[in-house]
mmCIF file with all atom_site columns, C-alpha atoms in Angstrom:
data_model
loop_
_atom_site.group_PDB
_atom_site.id
_atom_site.type_symbol
_atom_site.label_atom_id
_atom_site.label_alt_id
_atom_site.label_comp_id
_atom_site.label_asym_id
_atom_site.label_entity_id
_atom_site.label_seq_id
_atom_site.pdbx_PDB_ins_code
_atom_site.Cartn_x
_atom_site.Cartn_y
_atom_site.Cartn_z
_atom_site.occupancy
_atom_site.B_iso_or_equiv
_atom_site.pdbx_formal_charge
_atom_site.auth_seq_id
_atom_site.auth_comp_id
_atom_site.auth_asym_id
_atom_site.auth_atom_id
_atom_site.pdbx_PDB_model_num
ATOM 1   C CA . GLY W 1 1   ? 12.995 -2.330  6.858   1.00 84.00 ? 9   GLY W CA 1
ATOM 2   C CA . MET W 1 2   ? 10.175 -5.775  6.043   1.00 90.00 ? 10  MET W CA 1
ATOM 3   C CA . LEU W 1 3   ? 11.110 -8.539  4.390   1.00 94.00 ? 11  LEU W CA 1
ATOM 4   C CA . LEU W 1 4   ? 9.727  -11.564 3.130   1.00 97.00 ? 12  LEU W CA 1
ATOM 5   C CA . VAL W 1 5   ? 12.895 -13.894 3.836   1.00 97.00 ? 13  VAL W CA 1
ATOM 6   C CA . CYS W 1 6   ? 12.494 -18.120 4.228   1.00 97.00 ? 14  CYS W CA 1
ATOM 7   C CA . SER W 1 7   ? 15.639 -20.262 5.775   1.00 96.00 ? 15  SER W CA 1
ATOM 8   C CA . TRP W 1 8   ? 15.392 -18.542 8.992   1.00 95.00 ? 16  TRP W CA 1
ATOM 9   C CA . PRO W 1 9   ? 16.500 -19.228 11.627  1.00 94.00 ? 17  PRO W CA 1
ATOM 10  C CA . MET W 1 10  ? 18.708 -21.916 9.422   1.00 96.00 ? 18  MET W CA 1
ATOM 11  C CA . PRO W 1 11  ? 19.101 -25.600 10.760  1.00 95.00 ? 19  PRO W CA 1
ATOM 12  C CA . ALA W 1 12  ? 20.893 -26.337 13.760  1.00 96.00 ? 20  ALA W CA 1
ATOM 13  C CA . ALA W 1 13  ? 24.151 -27.803 11.741  1.00 94.00 ? 21  ALA W CA 1
ATOM 14  C CA . VAL W 1 14  ? 23.850 -24.956 8.792   1.00 96.00 ? 22  VAL W CA 1
ATOM 15  C CA . ALA W 1 15  ? 24.226 -22.485 11.621  1.00 96.00 ? 23  ALA W CA 1
ATOM 16  C CA . GLU W 1 16  ? 27.063 -24.107 13.371  1.00 96.00 ? 24  GLU W CA 1
ATOM 17  C CA . ARG W 1 17  ? 28.816 -24.392 10.122  1.00 96.00 ? 25  ARG W CA 1
ATOM 18  C CA . TYR W 1 18  ? 28.114 -20.507 9.860   1.00 97.00 ? 26  TYR W CA 1
ATOM 19  C CA . SER W 1 19  ? 29.729 -19.458 13.093  1.00 96.00 ? 27  SER W CA 1
ATOM 20  C CA . ARG W 1 20  ? 32.566 -21.264 12.439  1.00 95.00 ? 28  ARG W CA 1
ATOM 21  C CA . PHE W 1 21  ? 32.956 -20.048 8.003   1.00 95.00 ? 29  PHE W CA 1
ATOM 22  C CA . SER W 1 22  ? 32.252 -16.321 9.772   1.00 95.00 ? 30  SER W CA 1
ATOM 23  C CA . ASP W 1 23  ? 34.830 -16.487 12.580  1.00 95.00 ? 31  ASP W CA 1
ATOM 24  C CA . THR W 1 24  ? 37.187 -17.538 9.509   1.00 94.00 ? 32  THR W CA 1
ATOM 25  C CA . LEU W 1 25  ? 36.021 -14.411 7.515   1.00 93.00 ? 33  LEU W CA 1
ATOM 26  C CA . ARG W 1 26  ? 36.496 -12.004 10.329  1.00 93.00 ? 34  ARG W CA 1
ATOM 27  C CA . ALA W 1 27  ? 39.551 -12.860 10.591  1.00 93.00 ? 35  ALA W CA 1
ATOM 28  C CA . ALA W 1 28  ? 40.740 -12.647 7.528   1.00 92.00 ? 36  ALA W CA 1
ATOM 29  C CA . LEU W 1 29  ? 39.088 -9.251  5.714   1.00 92.00 ? 37  LEU W CA 1
ATOM 30  C CA . PRO W 1 30  ? 39.857 -5.662  6.779   1.00 88.00 ? 38  PRO W CA 1
ATOM 31  C CA . PRO W 1 31  ? 37.566 -4.193  9.580   1.00 85.00 ? 39  PRO W CA 1
ATOM 32  C CA . GLY W 1 32  ? 35.596 -1.971  7.211   1.00 87.00 ? 40  GLY W CA 1
ATOM 33  C CA . ALA W 1 33  ? 33.786 -5.482  6.246   1.00 91.00 ? 41  ALA W CA 1
ATOM 34  C CA . TYR W 1 34  ? 30.028 -6.246  8.458   1.00 92.00 ? 42  TYR W CA 1
ATOM 35  C CA . VAL W 1 35  ? 29.941 -9.996  8.348   1.00 94.00 ? 43  VAL W CA 1
ATOM 36  C CA . MET W 1 36  ? 26.672 -11.361 8.389   1.00 93.00 ? 44  MET W CA 1
ATOM 37  C CA . PRO W 1 37  ? 25.885 -12.434 12.070  1.00 94.00 ? 45  PRO W CA 1
ATOM 38  C CA . GLN W 1 38  ? 25.006 -16.394 12.206  1.00 94.00 ? 46  GLN W CA 1
ATOM 39  C CA . HIS W 1 39  ? 21.055 -15.517 13.984  1.00 93.00 ? 47  HIS W CA 1
ATOM 40  C CA . SER W 1 40  ? 20.390 -12.803 11.005  1.00 93.00 ? 48  SER W CA 1
ATOM 41  C CA . LEU W 1 41  ? 21.107 -14.823 8.236   1.00 95.00 ? 49  LEU W CA 1
ATOM 42  C CA . HIS W 1 42  ? 18.485 -16.338 6.143   1.00 95.00 ? 50  HIS W CA 1
ATOM 43  C CA . CYS W 1 43  ? 17.622 -16.291 2.720   1.00 96.00 ? 51  CYS W CA 1
ATOM 44  C CA . THR W 1 44  ? 15.673 -13.534 0.853   1.00 94.00 ? 52  THR W CA 1
ATOM 45  C CA . VAL W 1 45  ? 12.667 -14.203 -0.674  1.00 97.00 ? 53  VAL W CA 1
ATOM 46  C CA . CYS W 1 46  ? 11.800 -10.531 -1.529  1.00 96.00 ? 54  CYS W CA 1
ATOM 47  C CA . THR W 1 47  ? 12.472 -7.238  0.033   1.00 93.00 ? 55  THR W CA 1
ATOM 48  C CA . LEU W 1 48  ? 8.556  -5.314  1.142   1.00 92.00 ? 56  LEU W CA 1
ATOM 49  C CA . ARG W 1 49  ? 10.396 -2.616  1.842   1.00 88.00 ? 57  ARG W CA 1
ATOM 50  C CA . VAL W 1 50  ? 13.909 -1.375  2.392   1.00 81.00 ? 58  VAL W CA 1
ATOM 51  C CA . PHE W 1 51  ? 15.805 -0.089  5.103   1.00 77.00 ? 59  PHE W CA 1
ATOM 52  C CA . SER W 1 52  ? 17.048 3.007   3.556   1.00 73.00 ? 60  SER W CA 1
ATOM 53  C CA . GLY W 1 53  ? 13.450 4.717   3.680   1.00 73.00 ? 61  GLY W CA 1
ATOM 54  C CA . GLY W 1 54  ? 14.259 5.489   7.657   1.00 74.00 ? 62  GLY W CA 1
ATOM 55  C CA . PRO W 1 55  ? 13.061 3.702   10.968  1.00 75.00 ? 63  PRO W CA 1
ATOM 56  C CA . LEU W 1 56  ? 9.626  2.510   11.876  1.00 78.00 ? 64  LEU W CA 1
ATOM 57  C CA . ARG W 1 57  ? 7.855  3.454   14.414  1.00 82.00 ? 65  ARG W CA 1
ATOM 58  C CA . GLU W 1 58  ? 5.418  0.872   16.261  1.00 86.00 ? 66  GLU W CA 1
ATOM 59  C CA . GLN W 1 59  ? 2.007  2.874   14.331  1.00 83.00 ? 67  GLN W CA 1
ATOM 60  C CA . ALA W 1 60  ? 3.956  2.628   10.707  1.00 82.00 ? 68  ALA W CA 1
ATOM 61  C CA . ARG W 1 61  ? 4.495  -0.614  11.213  1.00 87.00 ? 69  ARG W CA 1
ATOM 62  C CA . GLU W 1 62  ? 1.163  -1.793  12.873  1.00 88.00 ? 70  GLU W CA 1
ATOM 63  C CA . SER W 1 63  ? -0.024 -0.075  9.450   1.00 85.00 ? 71  SER W CA 1
ATOM 64  C CA . LEU W 1 64  ? 2.602  -1.798  7.289   1.00 88.00 ? 72  LEU W CA 1
ATOM 65  C CA . ARG W 1 65  ? 1.675  -5.144  7.923   1.00 91.00 ? 73  ARG W CA 1
ATOM 66  C CA . ALA W 1 66  ? -2.424 -4.477  8.018   1.00 90.00 ? 74  ALA W CA 1
ATOM 67  C CA . ALA W 1 67  ? -2.305 -3.628  4.480   1.00 90.00 ? 75  ALA W CA 1
ATOM 68  C CA . TRP W 1 68  ? 0.647  -6.265  3.194   1.00 93.00 ? 76  TRP W CA 1
ATOM 69  C CA . SER W 1 69  ? -1.300 -9.112  5.238   1.00 95.00 ? 77  SER W CA 1
ATOM 70  C CA . PRO W 1 70  ? -3.897 -9.344  2.428   1.00 95.00 ? 78  PRO W CA 1
ATOM 71  C CA . VAL W 1 71  ? -1.587 -9.310  -0.198  1.00 96.00 ? 79  VAL W CA 1
ATOM 72  C CA . LEU W 1 72  ? 1.000  -12.435 1.597   1.00 97.00 ? 80  LEU W CA 1
ATOM 73  C CA . ASP W 1 73  ? -2.286 -13.959 1.489   1.00 98.00 ? 81  ASP W CA 1
ATOM 74  C CA . ALA W 1 74  ? -3.329 -13.649 -1.305  1.00 98.00 ? 82  ALA W CA 1
ATOM 75  C CA . ALA W 1 75  ? 0.071  -14.912 -2.275  1.00 98.00 ? 83  ALA W CA 1
ATOM 76  C CA . ARG W 1 76  ? 0.141  -18.000 -0.138  1.00 97.00 ? 84  ARG W CA 1
ATOM 77  C CA . ALA W 1 77  ? -3.283 -19.112 -1.856  1.00 98.00 ? 85  ALA W CA 1
ATOM 78  C CA . SER W 1 78  ? -1.262 -19.540 -5.340  1.00 98.00 ? 86  SER W CA 1
ATOM 79  C CA . ASP W 1 79  ? -0.876 -22.443 -6.778  1.00 97.00 ? 87  ASP W CA 1
ATOM 80  C CA . ARG W 1 80  ? 2.477  -21.608 -7.599  1.00 97.00 ? 88  ARG W CA 1
ATOM 81  C CA . TRP W 1 81  ? 3.352  -21.040 -3.168  1.00 98.00 ? 89  TRP W CA 1
ATOM 82  C CA . PRO W 1 82  ? 4.924  -24.168 -2.302  1.00 97.00 ? 90  PRO W CA 1
ATOM 83  C CA . SER W 1 83  ? 2.398  -26.018 -0.355  1.00 94.00 ? 91  SER W CA 1
ATOM 84  C CA . GLY W 1 84  ? 4.417  -27.469 1.947   1.00 95.00 ? 92  GLY W CA 1
ATOM 85  C CA . PRO W 1 85  ? 8.516  -28.000 2.541   1.00 97.00 ? 93  PRO W CA 1
ATOM 86  C CA . PHE W 1 86  ? 10.884 -27.339 0.227   1.00 98.00 ? 94  PHE W CA 1
ATOM 87  C CA . ARG W 1 87  ? 15.006 -28.041 -0.680  1.00 98.00 ? 95  ARG W CA 1
ATOM 88  C CA . LEU W 1 88  ? 17.614 -25.232 -1.426  1.00 98.00 ? 96  LEU W CA 1
ATOM 89  C CA . ARG W 1 89  ? 21.251 -26.388 -1.955  1.00 98.00 ? 97  ARG W CA 1
ATOM 90  C CA . MET W 1 90  ? 23.711 -23.845 -0.368  1.00 98.00 ? 98  MET W CA 1
ATOM 91  C CA . ARG W 1 91  ? 26.682 -23.518 -2.299  1.00 97.00 ? 99  ARG W CA 1
ATOM 92  C CA . ARG W 1 92  ? 30.129 -22.082 -1.669  1.00 95.00 ? 100 ARG W CA 1
ATOM 93  C CA . PRO W 1 93  ? 29.501 -18.669 -0.810  1.00 96.00 ? 101 PRO W CA 1
ATOM 94  C CA . THR W 1 94  ? 30.958 -15.630 -3.511  1.00 94.00 ? 102 THR W CA 1
ATOM 95  C CA . PHE W 1 95  ? 32.292 -12.300 -3.669  1.00 90.00 ? 103 PHE W CA 1
ATOM 96  C CA . GLU W 1 96  ? 29.986 -10.412 -5.395  1.00 84.00 ? 104 GLU W CA 1
ATOM 97  C CA . GLY W 1 97  ? 32.442 -6.703  -5.320  1.00 72.00 ? 105 GLY W CA 1
ATOM 98  C CA . SER W 1 98  ? 30.059 -5.051  -3.172  1.00 80.00 ? 106 SER W CA 1
ATOM 99  C CA . ALA W 1 99  ? 28.684 -7.639  -1.183  1.00 88.00 ? 107 ALA W CA 1
ATOM 100 C CA . ALA W 1 100 ? 29.542 -11.463 -0.741  1.00 93.00 ? 108 ALA W CA 1
ATOM 101 C CA . ILE W 1 101 ? 26.442 -14.265 -1.590  1.00 95.00 ? 109 ILE W CA 1
ATOM 102 C CA . PHE W 1 102 ? 25.588 -17.746 -0.481  1.00 97.00 ? 110 PHE W CA 1
ATOM 103 C CA . ARG W 1 103 ? 23.573 -18.800 -3.789  1.00 97.00 ? 111 ARG W CA 1
ATOM 104 C CA . TYR W 1 104 ? 21.590 -21.026 -3.537  1.00 98.00 ? 112 TYR W CA 1
ATOM 105 C CA . ASP W 1 105 ? 19.979 -24.049 -6.674  1.00 98.00 ? 113 ASP W CA 1
ATOM 106 C CA . ASP W 1 106 ? 16.429 -23.636 -5.838  1.00 98.00 ? 114 ASP W CA 1
ATOM 107 C CA . CYS W 1 107 ? 15.510 -27.293 -6.106  1.00 98.00 ? 115 CYS W CA 1
ATOM 108 C CA . ASP W 1 108 ? 12.076 -27.811 -6.151  1.00 97.00 ? 116 ASP W CA 1
ATOM 109 C CA . GLY W 1 109 ? 11.689 -24.359 -7.377  1.00 98.00 ? 117 GLY W CA 1
ATOM 110 C CA . ALA W 1 110 ? 9.926  -23.358 -4.050  1.00 98.00 ? 118 ALA W CA 1
ATOM 111 C CA . VAL W 1 111 ? 11.435 -19.831 -4.099  1.00 98.00 ? 119 VAL W CA 1
ATOM 112 C CA . ALA W 1 112 ? 10.544 -19.166 -7.852  1.00 98.00 ? 120 ALA W CA 1
ATOM 113 C CA . GLY W 1 113 ? 6.813  -20.016 -7.529  1.00 98.00 ? 121 GLY W CA 1
ATOM 114 C CA . MET W 1 114 ? 6.778  -17.055 -4.372  1.00 98.00 ? 122 MET W CA 1
ATOM 115 C CA . ARG W 1 115 ? 7.902  -15.124 -6.372  1.00 98.00 ? 123 ARG W CA 1
ATOM 116 C CA . GLU W 1 116 ? 5.402  -15.502 -9.772  1.00 98.00 ? 124 GLU W CA 1
ATOM 117 C CA . ALA W 1 117 ? 2.477  -15.422 -6.813  1.00 98.00 ? 125 ALA W CA 1
ATOM 118 C CA . LEU W 1 118 ? 3.362  -11.888 -4.927  1.00 98.00 ? 126 LEU W CA 1
ATOM 119 C CA . VAL W 1 119 ? 4.426  -10.094 -7.752  1.00 97.00 ? 127 VAL W CA 1
ATOM 120 C CA . GLU W 1 120 ? 0.168  -11.088 -8.801  1.00 97.00 ? 128 GLU W CA 1
ATOM 121 C CA . ALA W 1 121 ? -0.610 -10.022 -5.168  1.00 97.00 ? 129 ALA W CA 1
ATOM 122 C CA . MET W 1 122 ? 1.286  -6.928  -5.657  1.00 96.00 ? 130 MET W CA 1
ATOM 123 C CA . ARG W 1 123 ? -0.172 -5.304  -8.673  1.00 96.00 ? 131 ARG W CA 1
ATOM 124 C CA . ALA W 1 124 ? -2.555 -6.345  -8.175  1.00 96.00 ? 132 ALA W CA 1
ATOM 125 C CA . ALA W 1 125 ? -2.857 -4.475  -4.784  1.00 94.00 ? 133 ALA W CA 1
ATOM 126 C CA . GLY W 1 126 ? -1.197 -1.563  -6.348  1.00 92.00 ? 134 GLY W CA 1
ATOM 127 C CA . ALA W 1 127 ? 2.344  -1.646  -5.664  1.00 91.00 ? 135 ALA W CA 1
ATOM 128 C CA . SER W 1 128 ? 4.937  -2.079  -8.895  1.00 91.00 ? 136 SER W CA 1
ATOM 129 C CA . PRO W 1 129 ? 7.454  -4.056  -7.402  1.00 93.00 ? 137 PRO W CA 1
ATOM 130 C CA . VAL W 1 130 ? 11.260 -4.030  -9.434  1.00 91.00 ? 138 VAL W CA 1
ATOM 131 C CA . VAL W 1 131 ? 12.426 -7.800  -10.292 1.00 91.00 ? 139 VAL W CA 1
ATOM 132 C CA . GLY W 1 132 ? 16.390 -8.459  -10.517 1.00 91.00 ? 140 GLY W CA 1
ATOM 133 C CA . GLY W 1 133 ? 18.493 -5.021  -11.793 1.00 83.00 ? 141 GLY W CA 1
ATOM 134 C CA . GLY W 1 134 ? 15.386 -3.003  -12.149 1.00 76.00 ? 142 GLY W CA 1
ATOM 135 C CA . ASP W 1 135 ? 16.204 0.833   -11.615 1.00 79.00 ? 143 ASP W CA 1
ATOM 136 C CA . ARG W 1 136 ? 14.668 0.426   -7.305  1.00 73.00 ? 144 ARG W CA 1
ATOM 137 C CA . ALA W 1 137 ? 13.856 4.085   -7.996  1.00 76.00 ? 145 ALA W CA 1
ATOM 138 C CA . ARG W 1 138 ? 10.628 3.514   -9.660  1.00 81.00 ? 146 ARG W CA 1
ATOM 139 C CA . ALA W 1 139 ? 9.358  0.681   -7.427  1.00 84.00 ? 147 ALA W CA 1
ATOM 140 C CA . ARG W 1 140 ? 5.933  1.995   -5.770  1.00 86.00 ? 148 ARG W CA 1
ATOM 141 C CA . PRO W 1 141 ? 5.097  0.647   -2.240  1.00 85.00 ? 149 PRO W CA 1
ATOM 142 C CA . ILE W 1 142 ? 2.005  -0.761  -1.222  1.00 85.00 ? 150 ILE W CA 1
ATOM 143 C CA . PRO W 1 143 ? -0.728 2.040   -1.228  1.00 82.00 ? 151 PRO W CA 1
ATOM 144 C CA . LEU W 1 144 ? -0.767 3.564   2.949   1.00 74.00 ? 152 LEU W CA 1
ATOM 145 C CA . PRO W 1 145 ? -2.361 6.585   4.700   1.00 64.00 ? 153 PRO W CA 1
ATOM 146 C CA . PRO W 1 146 ? -0.824 9.602   3.782   1.00 65.00 ? 154 PRO W CA 1
ATOM 147 C CA . GLY W 1 147 ? 2.225  10.794  5.555   1.00 61.00 ? 155 GLY W CA 1
ATOM 148 C CA . LEU W 1 148 ? 3.059  6.992   6.656   1.00 57.00 ? 156 LEU W CA 1
ATOM 149 C CA . PRO W 1 149 ? 6.820  5.939   6.567   1.00 54.00 ? 157 PRO W CA 1
ATOM 150 C CA . GLY W 1 150 ? 6.727  3.302   4.412   1.00 49.00 ? 158 GLY W CA 1
ATOM 151 C CA . SER W 1 151 ? 4.722  5.975   1.530   1.00 52.00 ? 159 SER W CA 1
ATOM 152 C CA . GLU W 1 152 ? 7.613  7.274   -0.165  1.00 53.00 ? 160 GLU W CA 1
ATOM 153 C CA . ASP W 1 153 ? 8.828  6.742   -3.353  1.00 48.00 ? 161 ASP W CA 1
ATOM 154 C CA . GLY W 1 154 ? 11.511 4.742   -4.014  1.00 52.00 ? 162 GLY W CA 1
ATOM 155 C CA . CYS W 1 155 ? 10.089 2.409   -0.846  1.00 74.00 ? 163 CYS W CA 1
ATOM 156 C CA . GLY W 1 156 ? 8.591  -0.854  -2.727  1.00 85.00 ? 164 GLY W CA 1
ATOM 157 C CA . PRO W 1 157 ? 9.344  -3.543  -3.251  1.00 93.00 ? 165 PRO W CA 1
ATOM 158 C CA . HIS W 1 158 ? 12.098 -5.488  -5.047  1.00 93.00 ? 166 HIS W CA 1
ATOM 159 C CA . VAL W 1 159 ? 12.090 -9.477  -5.735  1.00 96.00 ? 167 VAL W CA 1
ATOM 160 C CA . PRO W 1 160 ? 15.656 -10.553 -6.325  1.00 94.00 ? 168 PRO W CA 1
ATOM 161 C CA . ASP W 1 161 ? 16.631 -12.666 -9.768  1.00 94.00 ? 169 ASP W CA 1
ATOM 162 C CA . ILE W 1 162 ? 18.779 -14.696 -7.473  1.00 96.00 ? 170 ILE W CA 1
ATOM 163 C CA . VAL W 1 163 ? 18.287 -16.779 -4.543  1.00 97.00 ? 171 VAL W CA 1
ATOM 164 C CA . HIS W 1 164 ? 20.890 -15.755 -1.829  1.00 96.00 ? 172 HIS W CA 1
ATOM 165 C CA . SER W 1 165 ? 21.933 -14.876 1.408   1.00 96.00 ? 173 SER W CA 1
ATOM 166 C CA . THR W 1 166 ? 23.880 -12.490 1.791   1.00 93.00 ? 174 THR W CA 1
ATOM 167 C CA . VAL W 1 167 ? 27.290 -13.356 3.405   1.00 94.00 ? 175 VAL W CA 1
ATOM 168 C CA . LEU W 1 168 ? 29.032 -9.220  4.268   1.00 93.00 ? 176 LEU W CA 1
ATOM 169 C CA . ARG W 1 169 ? 28.530 -5.955  3.057   1.00 90.00 ? 177 ARG W CA 1
ATOM 170 C CA . TRP W 1 170 ? 31.147 -2.963  3.385   1.00 88.00 ? 178 TRP W CA 1
ATOM 171 C CA . ALA W 1 171 ? 30.172 -0.761  6.391   1.00 84.00 ? 179 ALA W CA 1
ATOM 172 C CA . ALA W 1 172 ? 33.716 1.588   4.650   1.00 84.00 ? 180 ALA W CA 1
ATOM 173 C CA . GLU W 1 173 ? 35.917 0.387   1.242   1.00 83.00 ? 181 GLU W CA 1
ATOM 174 C CA . PRO W 1 174 ? 38.652 -1.446  1.725   1.00 84.00 ? 182 PRO W CA 1
ATOM 175 C CA . ALA W 1 175 ? 41.822 -0.100  1.320   1.00 83.00 ? 183 ALA W CA 1
ATOM 176 C CA . ASP W 1 176 ? 43.013 -2.496  -1.304  1.00 87.00 ? 184 ASP W CA 1
ATOM 177 C CA . ARG W 1 177 ? 39.244 -4.211  -3.069  1.00 83.00 ? 185 ARG W CA 1
ATOM 178 C CA . LEU W 1 178 ? 41.575 -7.256  -5.068  1.00 87.00 ? 186 LEU W CA 1
ATOM 179 C CA . GLU W 1 179 ? 44.073 -7.669  -1.906  1.00 90.00 ? 187 GLU W CA 1
ATOM 180 C CA . ALA W 1 180 ? 40.040 -8.802  0.285   1.00 89.00 ? 188 ALA W CA 1
ATOM 181 C CA . SER W 1 181 ? 38.771 -9.969  -2.315  1.00 89.00 ? 189 SER W CA 1
ATOM 182 C CA . ARG W 1 182 ? 41.835 -12.013 -2.278  1.00 91.00 ? 190 ARG W CA 1
ATOM 183 C CA . ALA W 1 183 ? 41.482 -12.798 1.036   1.00 92.00 ? 191 ALA W CA 1
ATOM 184 C CA . PHE W 1 184 ? 37.658 -13.640 0.752   1.00 93.00 ? 192 PHE W CA 1
ATOM 185 C CA . GLY W 1 185 ? 38.104 -16.408 -1.975  1.00 92.00 ? 193 GLY W CA 1
ATOM 186 C CA . GLY W 1 186 ? 40.990 -18.119 0.569   1.00 92.00 ? 194 GLY W CA 1
ATOM 187 C CA . ALA W 1 187 ? 37.820 -17.835 3.545   1.00 92.00 ? 195 ALA W CA 1
ATOM 188 C CA . ALA W 1 188 ? 35.017 -19.334 1.286   1.00 92.00 ? 196 ALA W CA 1
ATOM 189 C CA . ALA W 1 189 ? 37.338 -21.977 0.284   1.00 91.00 ? 197 ALA W CA 1
ATOM 190 C CA . SER W 1 190 ? 36.887 -23.666 3.411   1.00 91.00 ? 198 SER W CA 1
ATOM 191 C CA . TRP W 1 191 ? 33.109 -23.235 3.966   1.00 94.00 ? 199 TRP W CA 1
ATOM 192 C CA . GLY W 1 192 ? 33.722 -27.106 1.647   1.00 91.00 ? 200 GLY W CA 1
ATOM 193 C CA . ASP W 1 193 ? 31.096 -28.941 -0.459  1.00 94.00 ? 201 ASP W CA 1
ATOM 194 C CA . PRO W 1 194 ? 27.196 -27.651 -0.871  1.00 96.00 ? 202 PRO W CA 1
ATOM 195 C CA . VAL W 1 195 ? 24.256 -28.188 2.034   1.00 96.00 ? 203 VAL W CA 1
ATOM 196 C CA . ASP W 1 196 ? 21.204 -29.837 1.563   1.00 97.00 ? 204 ASP W CA 1
ATOM 197 C CA . VAL W 1 197 ? 18.531 -26.619 3.387   1.00 97.00 ? 205 VAL W CA 1
ATOM 198 C CA . HIS W 1 198 ? 15.127 -27.831 4.156   1.00 96.00 ? 206 HIS W CA 1
ATOM 199 C CA . VAL W 1 199 ? 12.962 -25.094 4.675   1.00 97.00 ? 207 VAL W CA 1
ATOM 200 C CA . GLY W 1 200 ? 9.857  -25.174 5.768   1.00 95.00 ? 208 GLY W CA 1
ATOM 201 C CA . GLY W 1 201 ? 8.231  -22.457 5.322   1.00 95.00 ? 209 GLY W CA 1
ATOM 202 C CA . ALA W 1 202 ? 8.660  -17.911 4.502   1.00 97.00 ? 210 ALA W CA 1
ATOM 203 C CA . ALA W 1 203 ? 7.946  -15.279 7.213   1.00 96.00 ? 211 ALA W CA 1
ATOM 204 C CA . ALA W 1 204 ? 7.046  -11.938 6.491   1.00 96.00 ? 212 ALA W CA 1
ATOM 205 C CA . VAL W 1 205 ? 9.655  -9.910  9.129   1.00 94.00 ? 213 VAL W CA 1
ATOM 206 C CA . PHE W 1 206 ? 10.797 -6.532  9.748   1.00 91.00 ? 214 PHE W CA 1
ATOM 207 C CA . GLU W 1 207 ? 14.231 -5.517  10.399  1.00 85.00 ? 215 GLU W CA 1
ATOM 208 C CA . ASP W 1 208 ? 15.925 -3.912  13.590  1.00 79.00 ? 216 ASP W CA 1
ATOM 209 C CA . THR W 1 209 ? 18.849 -3.381  11.873  1.00 69.00 ? 217 THR W CA 1
ATOM 210 C CA . PRO W 1 210 ? 19.854 -3.405  8.078   1.00 60.00 ? 218 PRO W CA 1
ATOM 211 C CA . PHE W 1 211 ? 19.834 -6.461  6.705   1.00 60.00 ? 219 PHE W CA 1
ATOM 212 C CA . MET W 1 212 ? 18.915 -8.036  9.787   1.00 58.00 ? 220 MET W CA 1
#
């Protein structure tokens, strides 16, 4: 996949706190839980190409990089793009059923501004992003040479309507989801108070594995 992320890698204090928390979480949950490794934890701004579209060889990566670079440059030139560092407030993680996430307060409105600029730039380039909970099969990718991975229907960009980091997904369905939810809640209480995260900017990245 291809993502636009921010706060990756996390500041050292957050990384250390999360490393302890993730150990607690793995010990509390059943084996089917995939807990995000500390080095992969990030805040998602936008999914440019979903990983389920299949692996990307180097030629496809270069084509995607060439196609997306001017789009990202256009978004960054928008007056809605943050002009400097910004602040997110990372709250206690919550269990959402199919996943668990950290939600952030977008304290300076920076992520919202980036997303508005991105949607405008993507549409101008011929892509059709899906925003929030819309039907992702309706997303259409940025035009690419025929036959290259990334040109398939349903592999287009997705712009979340929440500011978040994914903590947990299920590699295998838990035998008792309610019990897993309770176990997560007990572990989540150890996170403690919200923490302010100071973010320098955003970066486009390729995923080597799903969810980085």
